Short mmCIF file of C-alpha atoms and ligand atoms in Angstrom, two decimals:
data_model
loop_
_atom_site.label_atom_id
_atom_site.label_comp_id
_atom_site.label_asym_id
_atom_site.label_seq_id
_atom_site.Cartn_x
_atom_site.Cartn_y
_atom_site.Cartn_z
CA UNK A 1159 -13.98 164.39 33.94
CA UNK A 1160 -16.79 163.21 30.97
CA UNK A 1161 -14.77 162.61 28.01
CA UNK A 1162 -15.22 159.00 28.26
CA UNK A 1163 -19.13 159.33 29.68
CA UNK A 1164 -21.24 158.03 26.93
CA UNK A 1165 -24.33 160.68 25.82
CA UNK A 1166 -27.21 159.67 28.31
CA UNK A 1167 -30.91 160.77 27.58
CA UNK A 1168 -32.82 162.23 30.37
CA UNK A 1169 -36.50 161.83 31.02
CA UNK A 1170 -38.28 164.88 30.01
CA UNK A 1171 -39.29 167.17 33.27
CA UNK A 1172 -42.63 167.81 34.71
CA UNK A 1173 -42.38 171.30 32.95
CA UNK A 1174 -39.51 172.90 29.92
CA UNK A 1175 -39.82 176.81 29.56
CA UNK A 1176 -38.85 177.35 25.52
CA UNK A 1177 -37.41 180.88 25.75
CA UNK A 1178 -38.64 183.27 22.58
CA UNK A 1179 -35.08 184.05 22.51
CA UNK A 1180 -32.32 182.05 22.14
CA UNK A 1181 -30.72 182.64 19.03
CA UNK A 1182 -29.01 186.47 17.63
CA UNK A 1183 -31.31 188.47 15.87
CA UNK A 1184 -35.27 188.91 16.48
CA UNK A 1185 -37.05 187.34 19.16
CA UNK A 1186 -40.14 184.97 18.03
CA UNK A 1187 -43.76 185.44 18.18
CA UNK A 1188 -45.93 182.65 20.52
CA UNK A 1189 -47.89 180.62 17.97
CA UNK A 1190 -49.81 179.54 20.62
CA UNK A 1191 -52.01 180.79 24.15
CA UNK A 1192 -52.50 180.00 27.31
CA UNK A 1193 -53.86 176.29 28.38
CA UNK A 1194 -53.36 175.28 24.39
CA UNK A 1195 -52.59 171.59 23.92
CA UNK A 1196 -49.19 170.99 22.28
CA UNK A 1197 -47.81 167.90 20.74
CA UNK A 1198 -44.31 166.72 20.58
CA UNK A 1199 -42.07 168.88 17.88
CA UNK A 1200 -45.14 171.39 17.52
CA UNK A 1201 -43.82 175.31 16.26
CA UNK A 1202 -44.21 177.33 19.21
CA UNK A 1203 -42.38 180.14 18.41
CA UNK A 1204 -42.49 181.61 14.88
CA UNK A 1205 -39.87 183.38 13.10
CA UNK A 1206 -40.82 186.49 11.29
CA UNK A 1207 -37.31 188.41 10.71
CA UNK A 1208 -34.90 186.77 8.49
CA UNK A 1209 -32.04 187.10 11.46
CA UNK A 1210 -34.05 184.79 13.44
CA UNK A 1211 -35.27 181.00 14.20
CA UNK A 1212 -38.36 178.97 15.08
CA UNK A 1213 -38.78 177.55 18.22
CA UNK A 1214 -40.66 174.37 18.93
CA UNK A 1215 -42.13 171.96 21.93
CA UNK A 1216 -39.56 169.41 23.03
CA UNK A 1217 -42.68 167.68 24.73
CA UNK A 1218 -46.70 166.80 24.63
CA UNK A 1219 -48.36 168.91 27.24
CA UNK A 1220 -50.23 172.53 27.93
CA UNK A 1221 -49.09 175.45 27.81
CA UNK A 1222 -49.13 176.99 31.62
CA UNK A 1223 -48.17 180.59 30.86
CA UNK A 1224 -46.19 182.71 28.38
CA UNK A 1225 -44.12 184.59 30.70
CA UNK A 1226 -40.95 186.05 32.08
CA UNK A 1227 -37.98 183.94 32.51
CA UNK A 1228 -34.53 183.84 33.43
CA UNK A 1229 -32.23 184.22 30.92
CA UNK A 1230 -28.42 184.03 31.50
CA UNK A 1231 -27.47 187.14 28.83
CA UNK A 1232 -30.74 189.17 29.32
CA UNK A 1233 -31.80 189.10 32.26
CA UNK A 1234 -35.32 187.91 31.41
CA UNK A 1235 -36.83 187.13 28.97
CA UNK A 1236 -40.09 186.06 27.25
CA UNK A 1237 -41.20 182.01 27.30
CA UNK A 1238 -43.40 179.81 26.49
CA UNK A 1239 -43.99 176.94 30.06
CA UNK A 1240 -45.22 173.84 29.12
CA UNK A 1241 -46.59 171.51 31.87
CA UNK A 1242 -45.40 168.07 30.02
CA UNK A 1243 -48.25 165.57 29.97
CA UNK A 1244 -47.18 162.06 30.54
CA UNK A 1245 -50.30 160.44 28.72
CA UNK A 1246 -49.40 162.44 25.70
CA UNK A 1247 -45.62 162.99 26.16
CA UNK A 1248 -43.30 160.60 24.02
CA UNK A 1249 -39.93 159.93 24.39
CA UNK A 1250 -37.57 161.51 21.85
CA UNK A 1251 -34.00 159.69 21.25
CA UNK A 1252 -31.19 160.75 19.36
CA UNK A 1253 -31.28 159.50 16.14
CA UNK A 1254 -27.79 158.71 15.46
CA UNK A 1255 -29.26 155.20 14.06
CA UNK A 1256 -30.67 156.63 11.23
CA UNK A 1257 -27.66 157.66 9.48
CA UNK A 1258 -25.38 154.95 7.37
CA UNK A 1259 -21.76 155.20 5.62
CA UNK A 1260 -23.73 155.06 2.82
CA UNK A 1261 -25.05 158.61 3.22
CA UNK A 1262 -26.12 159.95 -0.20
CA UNK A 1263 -27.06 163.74 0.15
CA UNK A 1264 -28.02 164.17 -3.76
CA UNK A 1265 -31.40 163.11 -2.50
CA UNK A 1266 -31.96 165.92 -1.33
CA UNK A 1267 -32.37 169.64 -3.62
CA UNK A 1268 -30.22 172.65 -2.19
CA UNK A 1269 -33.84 174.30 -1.90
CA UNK A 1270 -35.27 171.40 0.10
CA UNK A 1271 -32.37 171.70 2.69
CA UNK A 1272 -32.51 175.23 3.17
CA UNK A 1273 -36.53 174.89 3.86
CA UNK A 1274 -35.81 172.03 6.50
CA UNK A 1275 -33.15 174.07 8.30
CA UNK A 1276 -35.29 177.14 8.52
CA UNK A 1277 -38.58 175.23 9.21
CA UNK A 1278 -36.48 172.76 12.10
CA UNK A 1279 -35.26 176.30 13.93
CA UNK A 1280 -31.27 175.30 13.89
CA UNK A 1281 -29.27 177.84 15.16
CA UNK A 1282 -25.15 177.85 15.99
CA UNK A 1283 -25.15 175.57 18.77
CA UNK A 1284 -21.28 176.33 19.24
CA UNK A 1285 -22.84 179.27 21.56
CA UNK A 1286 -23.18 182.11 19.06
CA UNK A 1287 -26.75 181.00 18.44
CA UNK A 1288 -26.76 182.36 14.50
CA UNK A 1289 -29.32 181.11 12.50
CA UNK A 1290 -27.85 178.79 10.15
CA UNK A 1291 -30.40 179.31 7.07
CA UNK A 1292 -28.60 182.68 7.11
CA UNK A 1293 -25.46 181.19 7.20
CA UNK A 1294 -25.35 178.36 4.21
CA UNK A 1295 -28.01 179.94 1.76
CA UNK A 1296 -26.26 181.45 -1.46
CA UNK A 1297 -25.13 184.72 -1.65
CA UNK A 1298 -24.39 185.83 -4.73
CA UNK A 1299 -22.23 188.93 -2.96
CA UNK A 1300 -20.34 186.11 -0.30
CA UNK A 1301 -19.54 182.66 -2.71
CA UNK A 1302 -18.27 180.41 0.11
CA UNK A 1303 -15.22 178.10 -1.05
CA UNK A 1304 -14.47 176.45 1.85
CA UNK A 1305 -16.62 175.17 4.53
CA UNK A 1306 -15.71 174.87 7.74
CA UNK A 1307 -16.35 172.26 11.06
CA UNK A 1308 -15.53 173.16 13.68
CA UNK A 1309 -14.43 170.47 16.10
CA UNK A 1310 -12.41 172.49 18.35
CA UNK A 1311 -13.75 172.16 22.54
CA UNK A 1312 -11.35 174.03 23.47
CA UNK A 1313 -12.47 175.15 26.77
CA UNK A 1314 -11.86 173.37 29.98
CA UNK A 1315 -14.49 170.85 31.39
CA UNK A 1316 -17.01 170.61 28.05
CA UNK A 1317 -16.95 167.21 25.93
CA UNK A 1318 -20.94 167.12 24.49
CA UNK A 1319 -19.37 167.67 20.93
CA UNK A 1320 -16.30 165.23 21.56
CA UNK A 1321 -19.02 162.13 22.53
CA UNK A 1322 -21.07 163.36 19.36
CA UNK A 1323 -18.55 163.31 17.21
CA UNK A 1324 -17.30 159.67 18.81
CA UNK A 1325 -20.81 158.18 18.88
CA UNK A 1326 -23.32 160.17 15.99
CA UNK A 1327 -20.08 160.32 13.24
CA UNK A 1328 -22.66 159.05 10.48
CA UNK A 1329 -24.72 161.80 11.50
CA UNK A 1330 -22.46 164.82 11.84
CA UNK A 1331 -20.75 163.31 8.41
CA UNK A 1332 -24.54 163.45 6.99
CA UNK A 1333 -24.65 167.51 8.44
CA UNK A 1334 -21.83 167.90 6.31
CA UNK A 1335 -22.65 166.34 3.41
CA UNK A 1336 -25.78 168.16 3.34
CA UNK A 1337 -24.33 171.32 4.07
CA UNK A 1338 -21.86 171.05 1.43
CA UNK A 1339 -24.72 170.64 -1.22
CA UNK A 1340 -26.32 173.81 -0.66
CA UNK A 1341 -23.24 176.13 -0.39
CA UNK A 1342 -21.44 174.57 -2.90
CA UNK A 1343 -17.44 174.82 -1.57
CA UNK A 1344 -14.97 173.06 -3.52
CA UNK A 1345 -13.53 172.61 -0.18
CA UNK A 1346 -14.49 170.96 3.44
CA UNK A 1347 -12.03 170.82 6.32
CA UNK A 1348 -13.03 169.41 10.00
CA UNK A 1349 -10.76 171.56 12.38
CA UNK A 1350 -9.86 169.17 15.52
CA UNK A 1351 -7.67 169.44 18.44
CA UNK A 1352 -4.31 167.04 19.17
CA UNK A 1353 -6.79 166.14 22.11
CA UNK A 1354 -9.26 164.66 20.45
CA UNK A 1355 -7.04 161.76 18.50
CA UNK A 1356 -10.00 158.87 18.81
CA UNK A 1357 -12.66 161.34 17.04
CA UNK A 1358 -10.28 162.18 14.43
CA UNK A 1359 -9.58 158.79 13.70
CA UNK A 1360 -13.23 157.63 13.78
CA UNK A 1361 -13.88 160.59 11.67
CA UNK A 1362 -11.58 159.63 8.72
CA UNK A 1363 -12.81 156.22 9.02
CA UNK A 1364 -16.28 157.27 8.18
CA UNK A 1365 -15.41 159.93 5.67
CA UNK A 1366 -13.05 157.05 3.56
CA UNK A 1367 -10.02 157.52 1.33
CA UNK A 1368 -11.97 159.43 -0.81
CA UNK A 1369 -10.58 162.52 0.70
CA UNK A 1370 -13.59 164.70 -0.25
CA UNK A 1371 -13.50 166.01 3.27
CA UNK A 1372 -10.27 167.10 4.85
CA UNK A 1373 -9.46 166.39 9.06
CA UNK A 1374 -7.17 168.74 9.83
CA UNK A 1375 -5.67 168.53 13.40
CA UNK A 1376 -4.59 172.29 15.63
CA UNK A 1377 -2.98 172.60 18.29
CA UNK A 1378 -4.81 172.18 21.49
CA UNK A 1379 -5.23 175.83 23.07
CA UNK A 1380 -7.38 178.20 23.79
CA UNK A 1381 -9.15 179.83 22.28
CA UNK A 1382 -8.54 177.19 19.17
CA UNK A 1383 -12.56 177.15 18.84
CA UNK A 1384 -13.35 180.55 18.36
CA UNK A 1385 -13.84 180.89 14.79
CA UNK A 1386 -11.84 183.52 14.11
CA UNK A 1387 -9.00 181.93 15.73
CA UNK A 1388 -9.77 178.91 14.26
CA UNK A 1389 -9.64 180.54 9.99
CA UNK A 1390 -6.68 181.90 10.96
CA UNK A 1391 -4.94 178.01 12.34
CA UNK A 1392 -6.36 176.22 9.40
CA UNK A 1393 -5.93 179.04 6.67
CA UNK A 1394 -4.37 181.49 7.48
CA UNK A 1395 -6.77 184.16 6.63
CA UNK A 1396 -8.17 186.63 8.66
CA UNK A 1397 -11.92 187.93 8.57
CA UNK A 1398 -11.67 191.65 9.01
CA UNK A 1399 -12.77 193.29 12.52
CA UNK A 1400 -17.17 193.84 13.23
CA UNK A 1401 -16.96 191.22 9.97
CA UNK A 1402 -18.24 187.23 9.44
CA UNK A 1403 -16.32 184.38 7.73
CA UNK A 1404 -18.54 185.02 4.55
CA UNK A 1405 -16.56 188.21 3.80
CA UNK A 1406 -13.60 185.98 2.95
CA UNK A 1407 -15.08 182.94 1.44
CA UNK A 1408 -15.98 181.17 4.39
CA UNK A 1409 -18.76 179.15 6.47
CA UNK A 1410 -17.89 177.87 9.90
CA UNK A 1411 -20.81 175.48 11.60
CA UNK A 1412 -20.17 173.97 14.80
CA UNK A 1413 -20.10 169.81 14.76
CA UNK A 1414 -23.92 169.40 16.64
CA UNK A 1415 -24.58 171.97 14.16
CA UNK A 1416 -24.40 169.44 11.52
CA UNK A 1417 -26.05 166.68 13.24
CA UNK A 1418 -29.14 168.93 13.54
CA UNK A 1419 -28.97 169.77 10.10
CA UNK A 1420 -29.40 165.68 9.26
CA UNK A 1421 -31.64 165.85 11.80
CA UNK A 1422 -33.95 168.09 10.58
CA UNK A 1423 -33.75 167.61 6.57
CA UNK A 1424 -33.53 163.95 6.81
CA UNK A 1425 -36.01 162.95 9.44
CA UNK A 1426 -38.16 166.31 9.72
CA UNK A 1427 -37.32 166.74 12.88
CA UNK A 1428 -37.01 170.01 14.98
CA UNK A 1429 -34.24 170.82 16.92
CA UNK A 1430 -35.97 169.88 20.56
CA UNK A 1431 -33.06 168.24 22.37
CA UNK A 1432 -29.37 169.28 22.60
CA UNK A 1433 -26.46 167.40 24.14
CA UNK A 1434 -24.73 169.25 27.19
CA UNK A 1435 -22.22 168.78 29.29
CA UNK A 1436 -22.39 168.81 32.90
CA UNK A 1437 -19.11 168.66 34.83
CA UNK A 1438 -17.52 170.29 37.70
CA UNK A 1439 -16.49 168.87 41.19
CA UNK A 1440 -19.64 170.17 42.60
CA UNK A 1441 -22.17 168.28 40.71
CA UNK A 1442 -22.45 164.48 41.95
CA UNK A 1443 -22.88 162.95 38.55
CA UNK A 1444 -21.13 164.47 35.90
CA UNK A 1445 -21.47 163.74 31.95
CA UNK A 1446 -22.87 164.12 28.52
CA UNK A 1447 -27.10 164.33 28.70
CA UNK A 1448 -29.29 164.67 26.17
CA UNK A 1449 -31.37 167.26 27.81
CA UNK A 1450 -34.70 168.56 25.86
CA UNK A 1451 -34.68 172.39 25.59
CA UNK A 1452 -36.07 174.24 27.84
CA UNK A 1453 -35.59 171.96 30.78
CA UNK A 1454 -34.65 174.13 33.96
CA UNK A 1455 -31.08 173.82 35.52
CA UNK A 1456 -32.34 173.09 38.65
CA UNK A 1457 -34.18 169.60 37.41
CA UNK A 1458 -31.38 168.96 35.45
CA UNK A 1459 -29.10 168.84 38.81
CA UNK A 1460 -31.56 166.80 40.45
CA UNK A 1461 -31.23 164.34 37.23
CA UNK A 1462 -27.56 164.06 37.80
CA UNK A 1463 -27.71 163.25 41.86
CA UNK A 1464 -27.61 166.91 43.23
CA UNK A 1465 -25.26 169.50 44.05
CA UNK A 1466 -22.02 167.88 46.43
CA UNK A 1467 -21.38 171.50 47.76
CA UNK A 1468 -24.35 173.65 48.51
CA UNK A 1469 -22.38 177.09 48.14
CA UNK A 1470 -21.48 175.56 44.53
CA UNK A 1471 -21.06 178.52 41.59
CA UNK A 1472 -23.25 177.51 38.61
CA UNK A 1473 -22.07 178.70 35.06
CA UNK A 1474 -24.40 178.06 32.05
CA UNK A 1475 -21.01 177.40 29.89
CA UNK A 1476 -18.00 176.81 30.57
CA UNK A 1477 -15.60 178.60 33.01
CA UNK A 1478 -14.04 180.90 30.62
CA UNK A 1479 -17.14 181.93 28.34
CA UNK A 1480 -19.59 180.85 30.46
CA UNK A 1481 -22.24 182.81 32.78
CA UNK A 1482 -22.80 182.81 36.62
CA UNK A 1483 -26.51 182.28 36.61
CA UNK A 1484 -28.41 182.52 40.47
CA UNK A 1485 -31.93 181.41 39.37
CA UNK A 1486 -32.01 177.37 38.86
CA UNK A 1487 -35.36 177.95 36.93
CA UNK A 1488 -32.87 179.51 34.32
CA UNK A 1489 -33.86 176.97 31.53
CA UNK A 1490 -31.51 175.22 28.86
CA UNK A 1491 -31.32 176.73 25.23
CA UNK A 1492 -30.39 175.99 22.05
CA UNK A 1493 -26.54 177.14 22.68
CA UNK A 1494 -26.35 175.45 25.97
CA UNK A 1495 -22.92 173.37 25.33
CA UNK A 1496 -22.66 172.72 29.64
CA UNK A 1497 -23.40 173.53 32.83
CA UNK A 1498 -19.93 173.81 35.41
CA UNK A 1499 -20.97 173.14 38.99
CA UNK A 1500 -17.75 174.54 41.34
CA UNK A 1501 -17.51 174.47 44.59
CA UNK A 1502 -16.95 177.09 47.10
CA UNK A 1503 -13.14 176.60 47.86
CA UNK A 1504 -12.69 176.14 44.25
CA UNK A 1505 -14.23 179.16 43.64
CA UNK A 1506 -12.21 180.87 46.06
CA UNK A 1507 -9.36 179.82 45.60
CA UNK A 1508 -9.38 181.30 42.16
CA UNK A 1509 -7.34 184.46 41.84
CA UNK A 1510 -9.94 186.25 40.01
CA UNK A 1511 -12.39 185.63 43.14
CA UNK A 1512 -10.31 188.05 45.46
CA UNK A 1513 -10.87 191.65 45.73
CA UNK A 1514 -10.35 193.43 42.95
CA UNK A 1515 -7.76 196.71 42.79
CA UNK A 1516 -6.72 199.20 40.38
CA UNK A 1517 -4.95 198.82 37.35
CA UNK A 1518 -1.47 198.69 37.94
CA UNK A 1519 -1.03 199.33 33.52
CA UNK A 1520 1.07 195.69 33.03
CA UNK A 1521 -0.44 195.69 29.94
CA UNK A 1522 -0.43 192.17 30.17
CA UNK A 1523 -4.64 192.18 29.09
CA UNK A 1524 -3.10 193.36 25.79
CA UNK A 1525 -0.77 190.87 25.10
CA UNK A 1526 -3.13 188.12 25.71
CA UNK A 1527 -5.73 189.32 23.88
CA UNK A 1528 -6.33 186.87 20.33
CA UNK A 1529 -8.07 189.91 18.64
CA UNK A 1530 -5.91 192.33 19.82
CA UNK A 1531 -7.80 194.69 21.78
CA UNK A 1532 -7.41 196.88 24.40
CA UNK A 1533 -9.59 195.49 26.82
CA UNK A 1534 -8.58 197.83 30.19
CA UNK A 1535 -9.65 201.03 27.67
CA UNK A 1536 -12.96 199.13 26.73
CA UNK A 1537 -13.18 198.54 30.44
CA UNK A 1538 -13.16 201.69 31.67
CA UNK A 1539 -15.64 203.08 28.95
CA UNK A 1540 -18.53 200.79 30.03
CA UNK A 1541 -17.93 201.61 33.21
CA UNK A 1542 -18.64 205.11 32.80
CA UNK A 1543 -21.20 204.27 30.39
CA UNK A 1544 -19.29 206.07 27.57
CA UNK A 1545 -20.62 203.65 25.02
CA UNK A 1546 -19.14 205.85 21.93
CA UNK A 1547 -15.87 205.14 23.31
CA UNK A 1548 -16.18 201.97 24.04
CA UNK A 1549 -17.01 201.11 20.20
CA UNK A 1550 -14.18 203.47 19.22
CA UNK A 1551 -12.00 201.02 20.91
CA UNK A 1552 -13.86 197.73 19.06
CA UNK A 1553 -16.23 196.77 22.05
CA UNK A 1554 -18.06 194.47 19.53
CA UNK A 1555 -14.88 192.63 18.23
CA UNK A 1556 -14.24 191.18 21.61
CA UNK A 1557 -15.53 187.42 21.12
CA UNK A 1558 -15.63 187.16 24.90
CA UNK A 1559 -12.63 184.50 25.56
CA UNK A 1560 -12.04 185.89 29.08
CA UNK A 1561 -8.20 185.72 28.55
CA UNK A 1562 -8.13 189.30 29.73
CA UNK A 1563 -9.71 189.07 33.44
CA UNK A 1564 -7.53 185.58 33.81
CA UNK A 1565 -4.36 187.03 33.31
CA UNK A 1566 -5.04 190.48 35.34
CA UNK A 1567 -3.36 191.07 37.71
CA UNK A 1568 -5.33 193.06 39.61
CA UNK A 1569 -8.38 191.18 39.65
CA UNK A 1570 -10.12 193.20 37.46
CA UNK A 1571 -13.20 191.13 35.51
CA UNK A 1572 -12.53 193.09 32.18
CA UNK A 1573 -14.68 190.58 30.19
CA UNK A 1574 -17.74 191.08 32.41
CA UNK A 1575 -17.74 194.97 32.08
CA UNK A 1576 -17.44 194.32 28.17
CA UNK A 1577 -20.05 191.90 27.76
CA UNK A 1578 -22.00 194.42 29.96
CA UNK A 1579 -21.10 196.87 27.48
CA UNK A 1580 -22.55 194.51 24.52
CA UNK A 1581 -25.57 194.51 26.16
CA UNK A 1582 -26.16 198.12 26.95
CA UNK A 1583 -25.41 198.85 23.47
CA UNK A 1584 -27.54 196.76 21.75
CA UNK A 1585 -30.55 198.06 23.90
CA UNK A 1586 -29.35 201.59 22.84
CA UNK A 1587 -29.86 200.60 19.10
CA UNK A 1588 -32.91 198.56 20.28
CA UNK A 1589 -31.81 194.98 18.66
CA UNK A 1590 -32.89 194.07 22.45
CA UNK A 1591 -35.26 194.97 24.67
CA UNK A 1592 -34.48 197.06 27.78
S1 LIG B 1857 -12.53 188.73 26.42
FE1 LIG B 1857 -10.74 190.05 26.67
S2 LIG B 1857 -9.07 188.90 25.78
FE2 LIG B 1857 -10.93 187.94 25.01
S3 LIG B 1857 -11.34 188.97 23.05
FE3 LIG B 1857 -12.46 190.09 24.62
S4 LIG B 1857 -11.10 191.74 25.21
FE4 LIG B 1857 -9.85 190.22 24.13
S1 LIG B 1858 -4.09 193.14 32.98
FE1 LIG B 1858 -5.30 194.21 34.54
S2 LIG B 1858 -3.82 195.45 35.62
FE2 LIG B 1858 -2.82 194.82 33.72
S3 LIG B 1858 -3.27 196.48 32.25
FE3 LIG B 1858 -4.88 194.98 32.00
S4 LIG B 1858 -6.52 195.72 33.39
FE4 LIG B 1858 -4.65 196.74 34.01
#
């Protein structure tokens, strides 16, 4: 439906709402009060745990409030509203222009990098949300040998990092270079579906016969872009259960990833503005926009021509990982990949949409499962909010695919109650609020 809809920049809204939270780890502290002027790319947000990132103003404006706001994982959540002033306000553009074949990264120290990561507030933008200073500063304890890009979409309807990687290659290649330089790997692989064959090719165009950076190409399935699943495609290896990729060797960033890391070391510039994908037969014009953060749903549906269907579902995501969100004031974050729009009778027809019954024990949540869980056990815990058994049986391992409620049977949405359960336990060992 948008793989072949070039990246289009939308006009920055009236108001963005830059949610304290929108990365793992520690929420951020306002830098700024109520009726403040702020300018364009202006810290908002400051980071003051190491598991944690900056956030900063995507536009020139005032700050209306610092206040609750929807959030699609908590609930609500803490953020800073900005009323955008158009005097002020400039327009930001990608800055895929910037960045040449003749890319030379040495320009830069390791140290330098790090600082311009951490200070520009990039995060995962696969959906994980991880800071990614954490991720690609040494550690002596974790040496990283190979890094990892992952260029797997492997979920239905989402393309943002497909037109990236056709139309900002210099860039991402730039991400990579840089990234390379400060962990060091002997080794750099871009992981890519059979899908994708054009941004393969114009990938190894731009990297050269040199070879110093591998594309390898998977098979398309999913979940190929899970990074678990992904090690274990490319390498074979496995990173241990409740463990990360450093604990074998590894660093896995996502391909936007690495154009905000060029981004922000290269030109100073703060990660403001994501690409995200907004598809689905309910939405009237779907495609790839380059949406500043913070920018509600609901203006970003009235960018794109309205809803076609009124009683349309909304997912922030994509239909198998994604969430249902009711509140069109729900802004756009950091890890905001897409936006599905489906309409009623799609929504309905779907299996998983009819009433739900018991579990008939198939089993067949078990087979599917890539990290072999038992999801119907880790089910049933949540539900009766026995959270000890629930992490007996690995709650935290499940990487949320959603395999488990398509294939039942019986209707049951196993990966709802889990990610239920994720959230009920980390407000029992307060690394959220309640
Ligand atoms: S969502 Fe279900 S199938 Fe996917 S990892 Fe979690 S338990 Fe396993
Ligand atoms: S797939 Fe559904 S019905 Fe089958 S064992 Fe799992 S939870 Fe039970």
């Amino acid at each position: 439906m948008t793989q072949d809809r070039p990246i289009e920049v939308v006009p920055h809204p009236e108001a963005v709402a830059i949610l304290l939270s929108q990365h793992t780890g520690a929420i951020c502290k306002p830098l700024v009060n109520k009726r403040d002027r702020v300018t364009v790319g202006q810290m908002i947000g400051k980071a003051d745990a190491f598991i944690s990132a900056p956030v900063h103003s995507p536009v020139a404006g005032i700050v209306k409030d610092i206040a609750l706001q929807s959030h699609a994982v908590l609930g609500r959540e803490l953020a800073v509203i900005i009323e955008t002033d158009p005097q002020a306000d400039t327009a930001i553009l990608p800055a895929c222009d910037h960045f040449k074949a003749s890319f030379d990264e040495s320009a830069w120290s390791a140290e330098q990098i790090c600082d311009a990561v951490r200070n520009a507030g990039i995060v995962g933008m696969g959906g994980a949300g991880f800071p990614t200073p954490v991720k690609i500063e040494p550690n002596p304890k974790m040496p990283r040998d190979t890094l990892i890009i992952n260029a797997c979409e492997c979920e239905p309807y989402i393309t943002c990092d497909y037109r990236v990687m056709l139309e900002w290659t210099h860039q991402v290649i730039a991400g990579i270079k840089l990234a390379r330089r400060v962990l060091g790997c002997k080794r750099v692989i871009i992981g890519i579906e059979d899908n994708k064959p054009r941004a393969a090719e114009v990938l190894r165009e731009v990297i050269g016969p040199a070879g110093e950076i591998e594309v390898v190409i998977v098979k398309t399935k999913y979940p190929q872009g899970s990074e678990r699943q992904l090690i274990r495609s490319l390498l074979g290896r496995t990173v241990p259960t409740g463990g990360i990729p450093p604990m074998i060797g590894l660093c896995v960033l996502n391909v936007q990833t690495c154009a905000a890391i060029a981004e922000g070391v290269v030109l100073q510039r703060p990660l403001t503005h994501r690409v995200v994908t907004i598809a689905g037969r309910a939405i009237a014009k779907p495609g790839n926009y380059y949406v500043p953060i913070g920018m509600a749903v609901g203006d970003l549906v009235q960018h794109c021509g309205g809803l076609t269907d009124p009683a349309a579902r909304v997912i922030l995501g994509g239909p198998m990982m994604g969430m249902a969100i009711a509140d069109l004031s729900t802004p756009i974050t950091k890890t905001s990949g897409a936006l599905t729009f489906l309409t009623r009778q799609e929504v309905t027809e779907a299996k998983f949409q009819q009433r739900q019954t018991a579990c008939i024990r198939c089993g067949r949540c078990l087979t599917v499962c890539p990290e072999h869980l038992n999801p119907t056990r880790i089910a049933h815990a949540v539900k009766a909010a026995k959270m000890d058994i629930a992490q007996d049986y690995y709650l935290t391992a499940c990487i949320d695919c959603g395999c488990c409620s398509y294939v039942c049977p019986a209707k049951i949405e196993l990966t709802g109650y889990i990610k239920t359960g994720k959230v009920l336990l980390a407000r029992q060992k307060k690394t959220i609020p309640s």
